[in-house]
Amino acid sequence: MRNLARKILRGRSRKNEIIIKTPEQIEGIRRSCRLAAEALDFIEPHVQEGVSTDALDRMLEEFIRDHGAVPAPKGYRGYPRATCISLNEVVCHGIPSERIVLKKGDILNIDVTTILDGYYGDTSRMYAVEPISDAARRLLKVTKECLDLGIAQVRPGNRFGAIGAAIETHARAHGYGVVYQFCGHGVGLKFHEPPDVMHVGRPHDGPVMKPGMIFTIEPMINEGKSRVTVDAADGWTARTIDRKLSAQYEHTVLVTPTGYEVLTDIHGEYPAT
Ligand code: MF3
Ligand code: CO
Ligand code: CO
């Protein structure tokens, strides 16, 4: 009876239950993840002084659609654009706009989520309009390290809290604030699935990771205070409360029988464990 119940649940979800993806679903999600990462590579040479975030968003939407996919954000809970582009003190969910034009010294996150054959892939990374300040460069480096330390905690039997604990410890050691009002999430069959993947916490808290789970790790790290406020006018743009810089990197990760596979890594940066 227990086993049967488990079998029926494979590849589906009861409310609040973390979906164990089937091999077929994993392959579909892997393809979508690769496309999302390719989109981030594609846009890199276009991230230049004088370009608007509206122009970048349009190029990304065309790239995604030309590859047979749909940009997941567009229309998601009323979100108006294909991607999120978050500059400097914007923590996440920056809405691309003709009025936001890149200038020297800017740091920005571009976040792409694709739906390919019904499967979701979600990834983001930071770009710099050189030259940037030493303080900004330090923030980018430590934020990427936070993502990597989070990923290193992914293995069957470990708890989700271990991811948050590793990230929080590293960020705090550098005097940075960790955003706790937004988190990572299960992903693959839907945009946002259980569980919430916190970027703060304690190693023995949270659900246990199991092979076939797929989720994002996407730490948002602030130069100053952790708190963020959401723009009342647009209902989306999240900014640091002290208007200091924020950075974010995001990967979609699969729990394997022995460790992890970073599904949005197309550069071989994270050999599967
Ligand atoms: N891609 C974002 C994430 O990492 C979510 C964006 S929601 C949107 O979860 F509506 F703003 F697109
Ligand atoms: Co995400
Ligand atoms: Co994302």
Short mmCIF file of C-alpha atoms and ligand atoms in Angstrom, two decimals:
data_model
loop_
_atom_site.label_atom_id
_atom_site.label_comp_id
_atom_site.label_asym_id
_atom_site.label_seq_id
_atom_site.Cartn_x
_atom_site.Cartn_y
_atom_site.Cartn_z
CA MET A 1 0.00 0.00 0.00
CA ARG A 2 2.72 2.49 0.90
CA ASN A 3 4.77 1.49 -2.09
CA LEU A 4 1.81 1.68 -4.40
CA ALA A 5 0.96 5.15 -3.15
CA ARG A 6 4.52 6.20 -3.82
CA LYS A 7 4.44 4.81 -7.32
CA ILE A 8 1.27 6.65 -8.19
CA LEU A 9 2.87 9.87 -7.00
CA ARG A 10 5.89 9.56 -9.26
CA GLY A 11 5.88 12.51 -11.62
CA ARG A 12 2.87 14.18 -10.04
CA SER A 13 2.21 16.28 -7.04
CA ARG A 14 -0.15 16.40 -4.12
CA LYS A 15 -0.39 19.83 -2.61
CA ASN A 16 2.86 20.66 -0.80
CA GLU A 17 4.52 17.45 -1.84
CA ILE A 18 7.86 17.65 -3.58
CA ILE A 19 7.56 16.02 -6.99
CA ILE A 20 9.95 13.19 -7.83
CA LYS A 21 10.40 13.59 -11.57
CA THR A 22 10.34 10.60 -13.93
CA PRO A 23 13.29 9.98 -16.28
CA GLU A 24 11.20 11.28 -19.18
CA GLN A 25 10.34 14.47 -17.31
CA ILE A 26 13.98 14.94 -16.30
CA GLU A 27 15.04 14.77 -19.94
CA GLY A 28 12.42 17.35 -20.91
CA ILE A 29 13.42 19.69 -18.09
CA ARG A 30 17.09 19.22 -18.98
CA ARG A 31 16.39 20.44 -22.54
CA SER A 32 14.47 23.47 -21.31
CA CYS A 33 17.24 24.29 -18.81
CA ARG A 34 19.87 24.15 -21.56
CA LEU A 35 17.88 26.57 -23.67
CA ALA A 36 17.50 29.02 -20.78
CA ALA A 37 21.27 28.92 -20.20
CA GLU A 38 21.92 29.38 -23.93
CA ALA A 39 19.75 32.49 -23.82
CA LEU A 40 21.99 33.94 -21.07
CA ASP A 41 25.06 33.26 -23.24
CA PHE A 42 23.35 34.72 -26.32
CA ILE A 43 22.59 38.04 -24.63
CA GLU A 44 26.05 38.60 -23.14
CA PRO A 45 27.62 40.54 -26.06
CA HIS A 46 24.56 42.81 -26.15
CA VAL A 47 24.94 43.91 -22.55
CA GLN A 48 26.62 47.24 -23.30
CA GLU A 49 26.50 50.85 -22.24
CA GLY A 50 23.58 52.65 -23.93
CA VAL A 51 21.33 49.58 -24.40
CA SER A 52 17.92 49.63 -22.70
CA THR A 53 16.66 46.69 -20.69
CA ASP A 54 13.61 46.76 -22.99
CA ALA A 55 15.88 46.04 -25.97
CA LEU A 56 17.59 43.16 -24.12
CA ASP A 57 14.21 41.68 -23.17
CA ARG A 58 12.99 41.82 -26.78
CA MET A 59 16.11 40.06 -28.05
CA LEU A 60 15.73 37.37 -25.41
CA GLU A 61 12.05 36.85 -26.17
CA GLU A 62 12.83 36.41 -29.87
CA PHE A 63 15.67 33.99 -29.09
CA ILE A 64 13.44 31.90 -26.82
CA ARG A 65 10.53 31.78 -29.30
CA ASP A 66 12.87 31.04 -32.24
CA HIS A 67 13.95 27.94 -30.32
CA GLY A 68 10.38 26.72 -29.96
CA ALA A 69 9.90 27.78 -26.35
CA VAL A 70 7.82 30.32 -24.44
CA PRO A 71 9.13 32.82 -21.86
CA ALA A 72 7.49 31.72 -18.59
CA PRO A 73 7.31 35.16 -16.90
CA LYS A 74 5.13 36.75 -19.59
CA GLY A 75 1.61 36.87 -18.16
CA TYR A 76 2.66 35.01 -15.01
CA ARG A 77 0.50 36.59 -12.27
CA GLY A 78 0.23 39.61 -14.53
CA TYR A 79 3.97 40.06 -15.06
CA PRO A 80 4.27 42.07 -18.31
CA ARG A 81 7.56 40.98 -19.90
CA ALA A 82 9.56 37.93 -21.03
CA THR A 83 12.45 38.26 -18.58
CA CYS A 84 13.44 39.98 -15.35
CA ILE A 85 16.35 42.42 -15.54
CA SER A 86 17.45 43.82 -12.19
CA LEU A 87 20.03 46.61 -11.98
CA ASN A 88 22.23 47.63 -9.04
CA GLU A 89 19.95 48.11 -5.98
CA VAL A 90 17.16 46.09 -7.62
CA VAL A 91 17.16 42.68 -5.94
CA CYS A 92 14.87 40.83 -8.37
CA HIS A 93 11.82 41.12 -10.65
CA GLY A 94 13.07 44.26 -12.40
CA ILE A 95 10.69 44.97 -15.29
CA PRO A 96 12.49 45.68 -18.59
CA SER A 97 11.87 49.25 -19.77
CA GLU A 98 12.90 51.70 -22.50
CA ARG A 99 13.64 54.16 -19.71
CA ILE A 100 16.25 51.92 -18.08
CA VAL A 101 19.44 52.38 -20.11
CA LEU A 102 22.71 50.69 -19.14
CA LYS A 103 25.59 52.90 -18.07
CA LYS A 104 29.20 52.28 -17.07
CA GLY A 105 29.50 50.83 -13.58
CA ASP A 106 26.12 49.06 -13.62
CA ILE A 107 25.77 45.48 -12.43
CA LEU A 108 22.67 43.60 -13.52
CA ASN A 109 20.98 40.25 -13.21
CA ILE A 110 19.17 38.75 -16.18
CA ASP A 111 16.73 35.98 -15.24
CA VAL A 112 15.35 33.69 -17.94
CA THR A 113 12.72 30.99 -17.47
CA THR A 114 11.76 28.94 -20.52
CA ILE A 115 8.85 26.60 -21.15
CA LEU A 116 9.91 24.03 -23.74
CA ASP A 117 7.44 21.23 -24.57
CA GLY A 118 5.72 22.06 -21.27
CA TYR A 119 8.89 21.81 -19.16
CA TYR A 120 10.41 24.72 -17.21
CA GLY A 121 14.07 25.74 -16.95
CA ASP A 122 15.09 28.67 -14.74
CA THR A 123 18.47 30.40 -14.51
CA SER A 124 19.99 33.82 -13.99
CA ARG A 125 23.39 35.41 -13.79
CA MET A 126 25.11 38.72 -13.31
CA TYR A 127 26.55 40.98 -16.02
CA ALA A 128 28.74 44.03 -15.60
CA VAL A 129 29.01 47.20 -17.66
CA GLU A 130 32.72 47.78 -17.19
CA PRO A 131 34.42 49.37 -15.47
CA ILE A 132 32.67 48.54 -12.20
CA SER A 133 33.77 49.38 -8.66
CA ASP A 134 35.88 47.03 -6.57
CA ALA A 135 32.98 46.81 -4.13
CA ALA A 136 30.63 45.66 -6.90
CA ARG A 137 33.13 43.08 -8.16
CA ARG A 138 33.54 41.68 -4.64
CA LEU A 139 29.78 41.35 -4.29
CA LEU A 140 29.50 39.45 -7.60
CA LYS A 141 32.30 37.07 -6.61
CA VAL A 142 30.92 36.28 -3.16
CA THR A 143 27.36 35.85 -4.50
CA LYS A 144 28.55 33.32 -7.08
CA GLU A 145 30.46 31.52 -4.30
CA CYS A 146 27.23 31.44 -2.27
CA LEU A 147 25.43 29.69 -5.15
CA ASP A 148 28.30 27.22 -5.52
CA LEU A 149 28.37 26.44 -1.79
CA GLY A 150 24.60 25.90 -1.87
CA ILE A 151 24.90 23.51 -4.82
CA ALA A 152 27.66 21.59 -3.00
CA GLN A 153 25.08 20.68 -0.32
CA VAL A 154 22.81 18.87 -2.79
CA ARG A 155 22.77 15.12 -2.27
CA PRO A 156 20.20 12.51 -1.20
CA GLY A 157 19.67 12.46 2.54
CA ASN A 158 20.79 16.02 3.13
CA ARG A 159 18.15 18.52 4.22
CA PHE A 160 17.20 21.68 2.35
CA GLY A 161 18.26 23.71 5.37
CA ALA A 162 21.87 22.77 4.63
CA ILE A 163 21.71 24.81 1.43
CA GLY A 164 20.51 27.92 3.23
CA ALA A 165 22.98 27.47 6.07
CA ALA A 166 25.96 27.23 3.70
CA ILE A 167 24.88 30.35 1.82
CA GLU A 168 24.11 32.39 4.92
CA THR A 169 27.40 31.51 6.60
CA HIS A 170 29.47 32.57 3.61
CA ALA A 171 27.59 35.82 2.94
CA ARG A 172 27.74 36.90 6.57
CA ALA A 173 31.46 36.17 6.77
CA HIS A 174 31.83 38.90 4.13
CA GLY A 175 29.49 41.27 5.98
CA TYR A 176 26.69 40.93 3.44
CA GLY A 177 22.95 40.61 3.99
CA VAL A 178 21.04 37.58 2.68
CA VAL A 179 17.58 38.20 1.25
CA TYR A 180 15.03 36.10 3.14
CA GLN A 181 11.85 37.52 1.59
CA PHE A 182 12.42 35.65 -1.69
CA CYS A 183 13.67 32.10 -2.11
CA GLY A 184 14.42 29.32 -4.58
CA HIS A 185 11.74 26.79 -5.50
CA GLY A 186 10.91 23.42 -6.95
CA VAL A 187 10.62 23.74 -10.73
CA GLY A 188 10.06 21.69 -13.86
CA LEU A 189 6.41 20.86 -14.42
CA LYS A 190 5.38 24.28 -13.14
CA PHE A 191 7.19 27.60 -12.61
CA HIS A 192 7.09 27.46 -8.84
CA GLU A 193 6.61 24.10 -7.11
CA PRO A 194 7.29 23.01 -3.53
CA PRO A 195 9.57 23.29 -1.69
CA ASP A 196 10.67 26.82 -0.86
CA VAL A 197 14.47 26.75 -1.01
CA MET A 198 15.60 29.25 1.60
CA HIS A 199 18.98 30.97 1.35
CA VAL A 200 19.24 31.20 5.14
CA GLY A 201 18.68 28.54 7.77
CA ARG A 202 20.01 25.64 9.75
CA PRO A 203 21.49 22.40 8.33
CA HIS A 204 19.02 20.04 10.01
CA ASP A 205 15.86 21.95 9.06
CA GLY A 206 13.57 21.38 6.11
CA PRO A 207 12.66 18.37 3.98
CA VAL A 208 15.14 15.66 3.01
CA MET A 209 16.50 15.74 -0.57
CA LYS A 210 15.71 12.69 -2.70
CA PRO A 211 16.83 11.59 -6.17
CA GLY A 212 14.57 13.01 -8.87
CA MET A 213 13.83 16.27 -7.08
CA ILE A 214 14.50 19.39 -9.18
CA PHE A 215 14.69 22.89 -7.74
CA THR A 216 16.44 26.22 -8.07
CA ILE A 217 19.06 27.75 -5.83
CA GLU A 218 19.12 31.50 -6.41
CA PRO A 219 20.70 33.49 -3.57
CA MET A 220 20.16 37.25 -3.53
CA ILE A 221 23.00 38.86 -1.58
CA ASN A 222 23.02 42.50 -0.48
CA GLU A 223 25.96 44.80 0.13
CA GLY A 224 24.06 46.21 3.12
CA LYS A 225 20.83 45.27 4.88
CA SER A 226 18.90 42.08 4.02
CA ARG A 227 15.50 43.76 3.81
CA VAL A 228 13.82 44.46 0.50
CA THR A 229 10.82 46.60 -0.45
CA VAL A 230 8.59 46.04 -3.46
CA ASP A 231 7.79 49.06 -5.64
CA ALA A 232 4.24 50.14 -4.87
CA ALA A 233 3.73 51.57 -8.36
CA ASP A 234 4.53 48.45 -10.42
CA GLY A 235 3.97 45.77 -7.76
CA TRP A 236 7.10 43.84 -8.85
CA THR A 237 10.45 45.64 -8.64
CA ALA A 238 12.14 44.60 -5.38
CA ARG A 239 14.85 46.94 -4.08
CA THR A 240 17.22 46.85 -1.13
CA ILE A 241 15.77 48.92 1.69
CA ASP A 242 19.01 50.92 2.00
CA ARG A 243 19.42 51.17 -1.83
CA LYS A 244 22.81 49.49 -1.66
CA LEU A 245 23.82 46.96 -4.32
CA SER A 246 22.36 43.46 -4.64
CA ALA A 247 23.48 40.48 -6.72
CA GLN A 248 21.98 37.09 -7.66
CA TYR A 249 22.96 33.91 -9.49
CA GLU A 250 20.51 31.07 -10.16
CA HIS A 251 20.78 27.47 -11.33
CA THR A 252 18.24 24.65 -11.67
CA VAL A 253 19.58 21.53 -9.95
CA LEU A 254 18.60 17.83 -10.07
CA VAL A 255 19.21 15.52 -7.11
CA THR A 256 20.87 12.36 -8.49
CA PRO A 257 21.32 9.04 -6.63
CA THR A 258 24.87 10.13 -5.75
CA GLY A 259 24.72 13.92 -5.58
CA TYR A 260 23.60 16.54 -8.09
CA GLU A 261 23.45 17.56 -11.72
CA VAL A 262 23.26 21.28 -12.51
CA LEU A 263 20.76 21.26 -15.37
CA THR A 264 21.39 24.89 -16.36
CA ASP A 265 25.18 24.44 -16.51
CA ILE A 266 26.12 24.33 -20.20
CA HIS A 267 29.79 25.15 -19.63
CA GLY A 268 30.81 22.05 -17.71
CA GLU A 269 31.50 24.18 -14.68
CA TYR A 270 29.87 21.72 -12.30
CA PRO A 271 30.75 18.13 -13.18
CA ALA A 272 27.86 15.88 -12.05
CA THR A 273 28.64 14.23 -8.72
N1 MF3 B 1 12.51 33.64 -12.68
C1 MF3 B 1 12.14 34.11 -11.37
C2 MF3 B 1 12.60 33.04 -10.40
O1 MF3 B 1 13.76 32.75 -10.38
C3 MF3 B 1 10.70 34.36 -11.21
C4 MF3 B 1 10.19 35.50 -11.97
S1 MF3 B 1 8.53 35.65 -11.65
C5 MF3 B 1 8.08 36.81 -12.72
O2 MF3 B 1 11.85 32.42 -9.70
F1 MF3 B 1 6.82 36.84 -12.76
F2 MF3 B 1 8.61 37.96 -12.34
F3 MF3 B 1 8.56 36.51 -13.89
CO CO B 2 13.74 30.73 -9.87
CO CO B 3 14.71 32.76 -12.26
#
